[in-house]
Coordinates of C-alpha atoms and ligand atoms in Angstrom, one line a residue:
X29 CA 24.6 10.4 11.6
X30 CA 21.6 11.6 9.7
X31 CA 22.2 11.8 6.0
X32 CA 18.6 12.8 5.1
X33 CA 18.6 10.4 2.2
X34 CA 14.9 10.7 1.9
X35 CA 15.4 14.1 0.3
X36 CA 16.0 12.5 -3.1
X37 CA 14.1 9.2 -2.6
X38 CA 11.0 7.8 -4.1
X39 CA 9.1 5.4 -1.9
X40 CA 7.1 2.4 -3.1
X41 CA 4.3 1.2 -0.8
X42 CA 3.5 -2.4 -0.5
X43 CA 0.3 -3.8 1.0
X44 CA 1.7 -7.2 1.8
X45 CA -1.6 -9.2 1.8
X46 CA -2.2 -8.2 -1.8
X47 CA 1.3 -8.1 -3.3
X48 CA 2.4 -11.6 -4.1
X49 CA 1.5 -15.0 -2.6
X50 CA 4.4 -17.5 -2.6
X51 CA 2.7 -20.5 -1.1
X52 CA -0.8 -20.7 -2.6
X53 CA -2.8 -19.9 0.5
X54 CA -4.2 -16.9 -1.2
X55 CA -2.5 -14.3 1.0
X56 CA 0.5 -12.3 -0.1
X57 CA 3.6 -12.9 2.0
X58 CA 7.2 -11.9 2.6
X59 CA 8.6 -14.6 0.3
X60 CA 6.3 -13.2 -2.3
X61 CA 7.8 -9.8 -1.9
X62 CA 11.3 -11.3 -2.0
X63 CA 10.5 -12.9 -5.3
X64 CA 9.6 -9.4 -6.7
X65 CA 12.6 -7.4 -5.5
X66 CA 14.1 -7.2 -8.9
X67 CA 10.9 -5.8 -10.2
X68 CA 10.8 -3.2 -7.5
X69 CA 14.4 -2.3 -8.2
X70 CA 13.6 -2.0 -11.9
X71 CA 11.1 0.8 -11.2
X72 CA 13.9 3.1 -10.0
X73 CA 12.5 3.6 -6.5
X74 CA 14.8 4.0 -3.5
X75 CA 12.8 2.5 -0.6
X76 CA 9.9 0.3 0.2
X77 CA 7.2 1.1 2.8
X78 CA 5.5 -2.1 4.0
X79 CA 2.1 -1.8 5.5
X80 CA 2.1 -3.7 8.8
X81 CA 3.5 -7.3 8.9
X82 CA 3.4 -7.8 12.7
X83 CA 1.4 -10.4 14.5
X84 CA -2.3 -9.4 14.2
X85 CA -5.8 -10.9 14.5
X86 CA -6.4 -8.9 11.3
X87 CA -9.5 -7.0 12.3
X88 CA -8.1 -4.1 10.3
X89 CA -5.7 -6.0 8.1
X90 CA -2.7 -5.7 10.4
X91 CA -3.3 -2.2 11.8
X92 CA -4.3 -4.0 15.0
X93 CA -1.1 -5.5 16.4
X94 CA -0.9 -8.2 19.0
X95 CA 2.9 -8.6 19.0
X96 CA 5.1 -5.8 17.9
X97 CA 8.2 -8.0 17.8
X98 CA 7.1 -10.8 15.6
X99 CA 5.8 -11.4 12.1
X100 CA 2.2 -12.4 11.3
X101 CA 2.2 -16.2 10.4
X102 CA 0.3 -15.5 7.1
X103 CA 3.3 -13.4 6.0
X104 CA 6.1 -15.7 7.2
X105 CA 8.8 -15.6 10.0
X106 CA 11.5 -13.4 11.4
X107 CA 13.9 -15.3 9.2
X108 CA 11.9 -14.4 6.1
X109 CA 12.0 -10.8 7.3
X110 CA 15.8 -10.8 7.7
X111 CA 16.1 -12.3 4.2
X112 CA 13.8 -9.5 2.9
X113 CA 16.0 -6.8 4.6
X114 CA 19.1 -8.3 3.1
X115 CA 17.5 -8.6 -0.3
X116 CA 16.5 -4.9 -0.2
X117 CA 19.8 -3.6 1.1
X118 CA 21.8 -5.7 -1.4
X119 CA 19.9 -3.9 -4.1
X120 CA 20.5 -0.5 -2.5
X121 CA 16.8 -0.2 -1.4
X122 CA 15.8 1.0 2.1
X123 CA 13.0 -0.4 4.2
X124 CA 10.3 1.7 6.0
X125 CA 8.0 -0.2 8.4
X126 CA 4.6 0.9 9.6
X127 CA 4.6 1.9 13.2
X128 CA 1.0 1.5 14.5
X129 CA 1.2 2.7 18.1
X130 CA -1.9 4.9 18.6
X131 CA -3.6 1.6 19.5
X132 CA -2.9 -2.1 19.8
X133 CA -5.0 -5.1 19.2
X134 CA -7.3 -6.1 22.0
X135 CA -5.4 -9.4 21.8
X136 CA -2.1 -7.8 22.7
X137 CA -0.8 -9.1 26.0
X138 CA -0.9 -5.5 27.5
X139 CA -4.6 -5.2 26.8
X140 CA -5.5 -8.7 28.0
X141 CA -3.7 -7.9 31.2
X142 CA -5.2 -4.4 31.4
X143 CA -8.8 -5.6 31.2
X144 CA -8.4 -8.1 34.1
X145 CA -8.7 -5.7 37.0
X146 CA -8.6 -2.0 37.9
X147 CA -5.3 -2.5 39.7
X148 CA -3.5 -4.5 37.1
X149 CA -0.1 -3.0 36.3
X150 CA -1.1 -2.7 32.6
X151 CA -4.4 -1.0 33.4
X152 CA -3.1 2.5 32.8
X153 CA -1.6 1.5 29.4
X154 CA -5.1 2.2 28.0
X155 CA -8.0 4.6 28.6
X156 CA -10.4 3.0 31.1
X157 CA -13.3 5.1 32.4
X158 CA -16.6 4.7 34.2
X159 CA -19.7 5.3 32.1
X160 CA -22.0 8.2 32.7
X161 CA -24.6 7.3 35.4
X162 CA -27.3 6.6 32.8
X163 CA -25.4 3.7 31.3
X164 CA -23.9 5.8 28.6
X165 CA -20.2 5.9 27.6
X166 CA -17.8 8.3 29.3
X167 CA -18.1 10.8 26.5
X168 CA -19.7 11.3 23.1
X169 CA -16.6 10.6 20.9
X170 CA -17.2 8.7 17.8
X171 CA -15.1 5.9 16.3
X172 CA -13.5 6.4 12.9
X173 CA -15.1 3.0 12.1
X174 CA -18.7 3.9 12.9
X175 CA -20.5 4.1 16.3
X176 CA -19.2 5.2 19.7
X177 CA -15.5 5.2 20.5
X178 CA -16.1 3.3 23.8
X179 CA -16.7 -0.3 24.5
X180 CA -18.2 -1.5 27.7
X181 CA -16.3 -4.3 29.5
X182 CA -18.2 -6.1 32.2
X183 CA -15.1 -7.6 34.0
X184 CA -14.5 -4.3 35.7
X185 CA -17.7 -2.5 34.8
X186 CA -15.8 0.2 32.8
X187 CA -15.4 1.3 29.2
X188 CA -12.3 1.5 27.2
X189 CA -11.5 4.0 24.4
X190 CA -11.1 2.9 20.8
X191 CA -10.9 5.6 18.1
X192 CA -11.0 2.8 15.5
X193 CA -12.6 -0.7 15.9
X194 CA -13.4 -2.1 19.3
X195 CA -10.5 -4.5 18.6
X196 CA -8.1 -1.5 18.5
X197 CA -8.0 0.0 22.0
X198 CA -6.1 3.3 22.2
X199 CA -2.8 3.4 24.1
X200 CA -2.5 5.9 26.8
X201 CA 0.7 7.9 25.9
X202 CA 0.5 9.9 29.0
X203 CA 1.8 6.9 30.8
X204 CA 5.7 7.0 30.5
X205 CA 5.8 3.2 30.5
X206 CA 3.8 3.2 27.2
X207 CA 6.2 5.7 25.7
X208 CA 9.2 3.6 26.7
X209 CA 7.6 0.5 25.1
X210 CA 7.3 2.4 21.9
X211 CA 10.9 3.6 22.0
X212 CA 12.0 0.0 22.6
X213 CA 9.9 -1.3 19.7
X214 CA 11.5 1.2 17.3
X215 CA 15.0 0.4 18.4
X216 CA 14.3 -3.3 18.1
X217 CA 13.5 -2.9 14.4
X218 CA 16.3 -0.4 13.8
X219 CA 18.7 -3.1 15.1
X220 CA 17.2 -5.5 12.6
X221 CA 18.1 -3.1 9.8
X222 CA 14.9 -1.1 9.3
X223 CA 15.6 2.4 7.9
X224 CA 12.5 4.2 9.1
X225 CA 8.9 4.3 10.0
X226 CA 5.6 5.5 8.6
X227 CA 3.8 6.5 11.8
X228 CA 0.1 5.5 11.7
X229 CA -2.4 8.1 12.8
X230 CA 0.3 9.8 14.8
X231 CA -1.6 13.0 15.3
X232 CA -4.1 11.1 17.6
X233 CA -1.6 10.0 20.3
X234 CA -2.1 12.8 22.8
X235 CA -5.7 13.2 24.1
X236 CA -7.0 16.3 25.8
X237 CA -7.0 16.1 29.6
X238 CA -10.4 15.0 31.0
X239 CA -11.5 13.7 27.6
X240 CA -14.2 16.4 27.1
X241 CA -17.3 15.8 24.9
X242 CA -17.0 16.8 21.3
X243 CA -19.4 19.4 19.9
X244 CA -21.4 19.4 16.7
X245 CA -19.1 22.1 15.4
X246 CA -16.7 19.3 14.6
X247 CA -18.8 18.2 11.7
X248 CA -17.5 21.2 10.0
X249 CA -13.8 20.8 11.1
X250 CA -11.3 18.8 9.0
X251 CA -12.9 15.5 10.1
X252 CA -16.6 15.1 10.7
X253 CA -16.3 13.1 13.9
X254 CA -17.4 14.0 17.4
X255 CA -14.4 14.3 19.6
X256 CA -11.9 14.9 16.8
X257 CA -10.6 18.2 18.0
X258 CA -10.0 16.7 21.5
X259 CA -7.6 14.1 20.3
X260 CA -6.1 15.4 17.0
X261 CA -2.8 17.2 17.8
X262 CA -3.4 17.1 21.5
X263 CA -1.5 19.0 24.1
X264 CA 1.6 16.7 24.4
X265 CA 2.0 15.6 20.8
X266 CA 5.2 17.6 20.2
X267 CA 6.7 16.5 23.5
X268 CA 6.1 12.8 22.9
X269 CA 7.3 12.8 19.4
X270 CA 10.4 14.7 20.3
X271 CA 11.1 12.1 23.0
X272 CA 10.7 9.3 20.5
X273 CA 13.1 11.1 18.2
X274 CA 15.7 11.6 20.9
X275 CA 15.7 8.0 22.1
X276 CA 15.0 6.1 18.8
X277 CA 14.7 7.9 15.4
X278 CA 17.9 10.0 15.8
X279 CA 20.1 7.2 16.9
X280 CA 20.2 5.7 13.4
X281 CA 20.2 7.0 9.8
X282 CA 16.4 6.9 9.6
X283 CA 13.5 8.7 8.0
X284 CA 10.0 9.1 9.4
X285 CA 6.8 10.1 7.9
X286 CA 3.7 10.7 10.0
X287 CA 0.2 10.0 8.9
X288 CA -1.1 13.4 9.9
X289 CA -4.8 13.8 9.0
X290 CA -6.1 17.0 10.5
X291 CA -2.7 18.6 11.1
X292 CA -2.5 22.4 10.5
X293 CA 0.2 24.0 8.4
X294 CA 1.8 25.5 11.5
X295 CA 1.8 22.3 13.5
X296 CA 3.1 20.4 10.5
X297 CA 6.0 22.7 10.1
X298 CA 6.7 22.7 13.9
X299 CA 6.8 18.9 13.7
X300 CA 9.0 18.4 10.6
X301 CA 11.4 21.3 10.6
X302 CA 14.9 19.9 10.6
X303 CA 15.7 21.9 13.8
X304 CA 13.0 20.5 16.0
X305 CA 13.8 16.8 16.0
X306 CA 10.4 15.2 15.7
X307 CA 9.4 13.7 12.4
X308 CA 11.0 14.2 8.9
X309 CA 7.8 14.6 7.0
X310 CA 4.1 14.1 7.2
X311 CA 1.3 12.9 4.9
X312 CA -1.5 15.5 4.8
X313 CA -4.8 14.8 3.2
X314 CA -6.5 18.0 2.1
X315 CA -5.6 17.5 -1.6
X316 CA -7.2 14.1 -1.6
X317 CA -10.3 15.6 -0.1
X318 CA -10.7 18.2 -2.9
X319 CA -13.3 15.9 -4.5
X320 CA -15.3 15.3 -1.3
X321 CA -17.8 16.8 0.9
X322 CA -17.2 16.4 4.7
X323 CA -14.4 13.9 3.9
X324 CA -17.0 11.3 2.9
X325 CA -19.2 12.1 0.0
X326 CA -17.7 12.2 -3.5
X327 CA -18.2 15.2 -5.7
X328 CA -16.5 16.7 -8.7
X329 CA -12.8 17.5 -8.2
X330 CA -12.4 21.1 -7.3
X331 CA -9.2 21.5 -9.5
X332 CA -8.4 25.0 -8.5
X333 CA -8.6 24.1 -4.8
X334 CA -6.6 21.0 -5.4
X335 CA -3.8 23.0 -6.9
X336 CA -4.0 25.6 -4.2
X337 CA -3.6 23.0 -1.5
X338 CA -0.6 21.4 -3.1
X339 CA 0.9 24.8 -3.6
X340 CA 0.4 25.7 0.0
X341 CA 2.3 22.7 1.2
X342 CA 5.0 23.4 -1.4
X343 CA 5.6 26.7 0.4
X344 CA 6.8 24.9 3.6
X345 CA 10.3 26.3 4.4
X346 CA 13.2 24.5 2.8
X347 CA 14.1 23.1 6.2
X348 CA 11.2 20.8 6.0
X349 CA 10.3 18.1 3.5
X350 CA 6.8 17.8 1.9
X351 CA 5.4 14.5 0.6
X352 CA 3.5 13.8 -2.6
X353 CA 1.0 11.0 -3.1
X354 CA -2.3 10.3 -4.8
X355 CA -2.8 6.7 -3.7
X356 CA -2.3 4.5 -0.7
X357 CA -4.1 1.6 0.9
X358 CA -6.8 3.9 2.3
X359 CA -7.5 5.8 -1.0
X360 CA -9.4 4.7 -4.1
X361 CA -7.3 4.4 -7.3
X362 CA -6.1 7.7 -8.7
X363 CA -6.9 7.2 -12.3
X364 CA -9.5 8.3 -13.4
X365 CA -10.4 9.9 -10.1
X366 CA -8.2 13.0 -10.5
X367 CA -9.2 13.6 -14.1
X368 CA -12.8 13.8 -13.2
X369 CA -13.6 10.2 -14.2
X370 CA -12.8 10.7 -17.8
X371 CA -12.3 7.1 -18.9
X372 CA -10.6 8.0 -22.2
X373 CA -6.9 8.4 -23.0
X374 CA -5.8 6.5 -19.9
X375 CA -2.1 6.1 -20.6
X376 CA -1.7 9.9 -21.2
X377 CA -3.7 10.8 -18.1
X378 CA -1.9 8.4 -15.7
X379 CA 1.5 9.6 -16.9
X380 CA 0.4 13.2 -16.6
X381 CA -0.7 12.7 -13.0
X382 CA 2.8 11.3 -12.2
X383 CA 4.6 14.3 -13.6
X384 CA 2.2 16.8 -12.0
X385 CA 2.8 15.3 -8.6
X386 CA 6.4 14.3 -8.7
X387 CA 8.0 17.4 -10.2
X388 CA 7.1 19.1 -6.9
X389 CA 9.5 19.4 -4.0
X390 CA 9.3 16.5 -1.5
X391 CA 9.4 12.8 -1.1
X392 CA 7.1 11.1 -3.6
X393 CA 5.2 7.9 -2.9
X394 CA 3.9 5.3 -5.3
X395 CA 1.4 2.7 -4.2
X396 CA 1.6 -0.8 -5.6
X397 CA -0.3 -1.1 -8.9
X398 CA -0.4 2.6 -9.5
X399 CA 2.6 2.2 -11.8
X400 CA 0.5 0.0 -14.2
X401 CA -2.7 2.0 -13.9
X402 CA -4.7 -0.4 -11.7
X403 CA -8.3 0.9 -11.2
X404 CA -11.2 0.8 -8.9
X405 CA -13.4 -2.3 -9.0
X406 CA -17.1 -2.7 -9.6
X407 CA -17.6 -4.4 -6.2
X408 CA -20.8 -6.1 -5.2
X409 CA -21.8 -5.7 -1.5
X410 CA -20.5 -9.1 -0.7
X411 CA -17.1 -8.5 -2.3
X412 CA -16.0 -5.9 0.3
X413 CA -13.6 -6.9 3.0
X414 CA -12.7 -3.7 4.8
X415 CA -14.0 -3.2 8.3
X416 CA -15.0 0.4 7.6
X417 CA -17.2 -0.5 4.7
X418 CA -18.7 -3.7 6.3
X419 CA -19.4 -1.7 9.5
X420 CA -21.3 0.9 7.5
X421 CA -23.3 -1.7 5.7
X422 CA -24.2 -3.4 9.0
X423 CA -25.3 0.0 10.3
X424 CA -27.5 1.0 7.4
X425 CA -28.4 -2.5 6.1
X426 CA -32.0 -2.3 7.1
X427 CA -32.7 0.9 5.3
X428 CA -32.9 0.2 1.5
X429 CA -32.4 3.9 0.6
X430 CA -29.4 4.4 2.8
X431 CA -27.9 1.1 1.7
X432 CA -28.2 2.1 -1.9
X433 CA -26.6 5.5 -1.1
X434 CA -23.8 3.8 0.8
X435 CA -23.1 1.5 -2.0
X436 CA -22.9 4.4 -4.4
X437 CA -20.4 6.2 -2.2
X438 CA -18.2 3.1 -1.7
X439 CA -18.1 2.4 -5.4
X440 CA -16.0 5.5 -5.6
X441 CA -14.4 5.7 -2.2
X442 CA -14.0 2.3 -0.5
X443 CA -10.5 1.5 0.8
X444 CA -10.8 -1.9 -0.8
X445 CA -10.3 -0.5 -4.3
X446 CA -6.6 -0.2 -3.4
X447 CA -6.4 -3.6 -1.8
X448 CA -7.2 -6.0 -4.7
X449 CA -4.3 -8.3 -5.6
X450 CA -1.5 -6.9 -7.6
X451 CA -1.9 -7.8 -11.3
X452 CA 1.3 -9.5 -12.4
X453 CA 0.2 -11.2 -15.6
X454 CA -2.9 -12.5 -17.5
X455 CA -3.0 -16.0 -16.1
X456 CA -5.6 -17.0 -13.5
X457 CA -5.8 -14.7 -10.5
X458 CA -3.4 -12.3 -12.3
X459 CA -0.4 -14.4 -11.2
X460 CA -0.9 -13.2 -7.7
X461 CA -1.6 -16.7 -6.2
X462 CA -2.0 -20.3 -7.3
X463 CA -4.7 -20.7 -4.8
X464 CA -7.9 -18.8 -4.0
X465 CA -7.1 -15.1 -3.4
X466 CA -8.2 -13.6 -0.1
X467 CA -9.9 -10.9 -2.0
X468 CA -11.2 -10.7 -5.5
X469 CA -8.9 -9.8 -8.4
X470 CA -10.0 -6.9 -10.6
X471 CA -11.3 -8.5 -13.7
X472 CA -9.4 -6.1 -15.9
X473 CA -6.2 -8.0 -15.1
X474 CA -6.2 -9.6 -18.5
X475 CA -5.3 -6.2 -19.9
X476 CA -3.8 -4.3 -17.0
X477 CA -0.9 -6.3 -15.7
X478 CA 2.9 -6.0 -15.2
X479 CA 3.9 -8.5 -17.9
X480 CA 1.9 -6.7 -20.6
X481 CA 3.1 -3.3 -19.4
X482 CA 6.8 -4.4 -19.5
X483 CA 6.4 -5.4 -23.1
X484 CA 4.7 -2.3 -24.3
X485 CA 7.2 0.6 -24.8
X486 CA 4.4 3.1 -24.4
X487 CA 3.0 1.7 -21.2
X488 CA 2.4 3.7 -18.0
X489 CA 5.0 1.4 -16.4
X490 CA 7.7 2.2 -18.8
X491 CA 7.0 5.9 -18.5
X492 CA 7.2 5.6 -14.7
X493 CA 10.7 4.1 -15.1
X494 CA 11.8 6.7 -17.6
X495 CA 10.5 9.5 -15.4
X496 CA 12.0 8.2 -12.1
X497 CA 15.4 7.9 -13.9
X498 CA 15.0 11.5 -15.1
X499 CA 14.0 12.7 -11.6
X500 CA 16.9 11.1 -9.8
X501 CA 19.7 13.3 -8.4
X502 CA 18.4 16.6 -9.9
X503 CA 19.1 19.5 -7.5
X504 CA 16.5 21.7 -9.1
X505 CA 13.8 19.1 -8.3
X506 CA 15.2 18.2 -4.8
X507 CA 15.5 21.8 -3.6
X508 CA 14.5 24.4 -6.2
X509 CA 11.9 27.0 -5.5
X510 CA 8.3 26.2 -6.5
X511 CA 6.6 29.0 -8.3
X512 CA 3.0 28.4 -9.4
X513 CA 1.4 30.0 -12.5
X514 CA -2.2 30.3 -13.8
X515 CA -3.5 29.3 -10.4
X516 CA -7.1 30.0 -11.3
X517 CA -6.9 28.1 -14.6
X518 CA -9.4 25.2 -14.5
X519 CA -7.5 22.9 -16.9
X520 CA -3.8 23.5 -16.6
X521 CA -1.5 22.8 -13.7
X522 CA 1.6 25.0 -14.3
X523 CA 4.6 25.6 -12.1
X524 CA 8.3 26.4 -12.3
X525 CA 11.0 24.8 -10.3
X526 CA 13.9 27.1 -10.1
X527 CA 17.4 27.0 -8.6
X528 CA 19.9 29.7 -9.4
X529 CA 20.1 30.0 -13.2
X530 CA 18.4 26.7 -14.0
X531 CA 14.7 25.7 -13.9
X532 CA 12.2 23.0 -14.9
X533 CA 9.0 24.5 -16.1
X534 CA 6.1 22.1 -15.8
X535 CA 2.9 22.2 -17.8
X536 CA 0.2 19.6 -17.1
X537 CA -3.2 19.4 -18.8
X538 CA -5.8 17.8 -16.6
X539 CA -8.5 17.6 -19.4
X540 CA -8.7 15.4 -22.5
X541 CA -8.8 18.4 -24.9
X542 CA -6.4 20.9 -26.5
X543 CA -5.8 23.9 -24.3
X544 CA -4.3 27.2 -25.4
X545 CA -1.3 28.3 -23.5
X546 CA 0.7 31.5 -23.4
X547 CA 3.9 31.9 -21.6
X548 CA 3.5 34.0 -18.5
X549 CA 4.9 37.5 -19.0
X550 CA 7.4 37.4 -16.3
X551 CA 9.0 34.2 -17.6
X552 CA 12.2 35.5 -19.4
X553 CA 15.0 33.0 -20.1
X554 CA 17.8 32.3 -22.5
X555 CA 16.6 28.9 -23.7
X556 CA 14.0 26.2 -23.1
X557 CA 14.1 22.6 -24.3
X558 CA 11.9 19.7 -23.6
X559 CA 13.3 17.6 -20.8
X560 CA 10.6 15.0 -20.6
X561 CA 7.0 14.6 -21.8
X562 CA 4.3 12.1 -22.2
X563 CA 4.1 13.1 -25.9
X564 CA 6.8 12.6 -28.5
X565 CA 9.2 15.5 -29.1
X566 CA 7.9 16.1 -32.6
X567 CA 4.4 16.6 -31.3
X568 CA 5.3 19.4 -28.9
X569 CA 5.6 23.0 -30.1
X570 CA 7.8 25.8 -28.9
X571 CA 7.2 27.0 -25.4
X572 CA 6.3 30.6 -26.1
X573 CA 2.8 30.2 -27.3
X574 CA 1.3 26.8 -28.0
X575 CA -1.6 24.4 -27.8
X576 CA -1.2 21.9 -24.9
X577 CA -2.4 18.5 -26.0
X578 CA -5.0 16.3 -24.2
X579 CA -3.6 15.2 -20.8
X580 CA -0.2 16.4 -21.9
X581 CA 2.6 16.7 -19.3
X582 CA 5.7 18.4 -20.5
X583 CA 8.7 19.5 -18.5
X584 CA 11.0 22.1 -20.1
X585 CA 14.5 22.6 -19.0
X586 CA 15.1 26.3 -18.8
X587 CA 18.3 28.2 -18.8
X588 CA 18.4 31.8 -17.6
Ligands
LIG9 C1 -4.5 4.5 9.4 C2 -4.3 3.5 8.4 C3 -5.6 2.7 8.2 C4 -6.0 2.1 9.5 C5 -6.1 3.2 10.6 C6 -6.1 2.6 11.9 O1 -5.4 5.5 8.9 O2 -3.8 4.0 7.2 O3 -5.5 1.7 7.2 O4 -7.3 1.6 9.4 O5 -4.9 4.0 10.6 O6 -4.9 2.0 12.3
LIG10 CA1 0.9 -16.8 1.3

């Protein structure tokens, strides 16, 4: 039944609110996506991952779901959805949906029932607890969106748990009825033709028994949040996911990828190994934290650490599938972030980042707009929409100094940088909408847009297409060994991908300068020729000993 098609698939992520608006209300929608299917196909990707499109009051842009079986009105109807599935499948593209089941919206029927009384049949779908005697929440856990993770509800004089906003109450997975609901939801969408799920904050679903207080040690764990170690990869995580796999994921030819912040290498492997039947892959976040302190404050990219992390995940046994990404809807834009904010030579740098990531083993992801080099925005305080940012501003707003600091941090890190409307052309609002966009368009759309990129043979976009076509179907890339070189080098990212007597040798220069390169001594081969590069053939020297050009990415095909 399982073909493991994701082993040679590139996945394109769409943030539906910001992709394309078909009816002029300023909000992207399903018909908008349908109108761009040929564009998506032209990239050479294999599947689309849609951020949530279910009914939602939009406290966290759809990551707060009030009905798992229907489509948010802003986005369209179930009929539009069916048309989208058909449009994708007709073009040979798969569809991955976002499965957000660590929590629901507080406007979901289950929660509305659950808050009514202590003996309501839905009460145990969530975590309701008495406060501590001194009018304090049941424990000291902190929400990922600022403040305590508990909200007091006077109807029953108890608190409920919410690891995200107070409009996102956490589901109690220890209740078998909750787990059955999730299974049913998955099967409902599989029956409608969905090919897989990206599982939102899946590592948080099993909470430690007794919900013990967090300790200050956690500020030095992988996430600086009180309580984190008591809900991340909790005691029943593996059991619950296995159950979901048996009763839903394994019944269709699906793929799953779990959002797995805080997961250890061992747990990751134990969850994605082909023999355990849990998930097919996970997103891990250490590499996108290599330019941060405590996951929050930006600093210079630690390039050697960045390579080391990526290499570590490449070493996962071949019976498990790594993932590669630099952008998503929670991350700032990757260029020029990962070249230490060097604003020059953009085209070369953005193409180099693509090669550096995607020549690795695993399933690569591209986030909408990444393929044309969309960038962070110079937001003013009032431009931000994201609940995380606006909550922080509310919290520190009275303190001028803290406010200034927060603004500085968000100019680099805010999630909103990834959420500005897709830049289609240079007409008003970048061709995203004929109305007023729900969120500001990056003013650079007059230069950075799809139409312009399609015309320019040297554009980032055209290189993406060329590279994805090159990548497709190559055994060496799909399953070859990954052998890193020059691991301590502060400028070059060098690795070899080898399978039997064939290899791709990858050299990427992360600085905008010439860098001397000598072939590692143990590299002996019969021949090497350039397979793909972001420079012209004539500009590249022989492999043995050469100068690597500014932001160059060259892949040599090696024969042993
Ligand atoms: C995940 C999503 C993020 C969302 C959060 C809560 O981290 O990627 O956008 O805010 O979960 O659902
Ligand atoms: Ca619309």
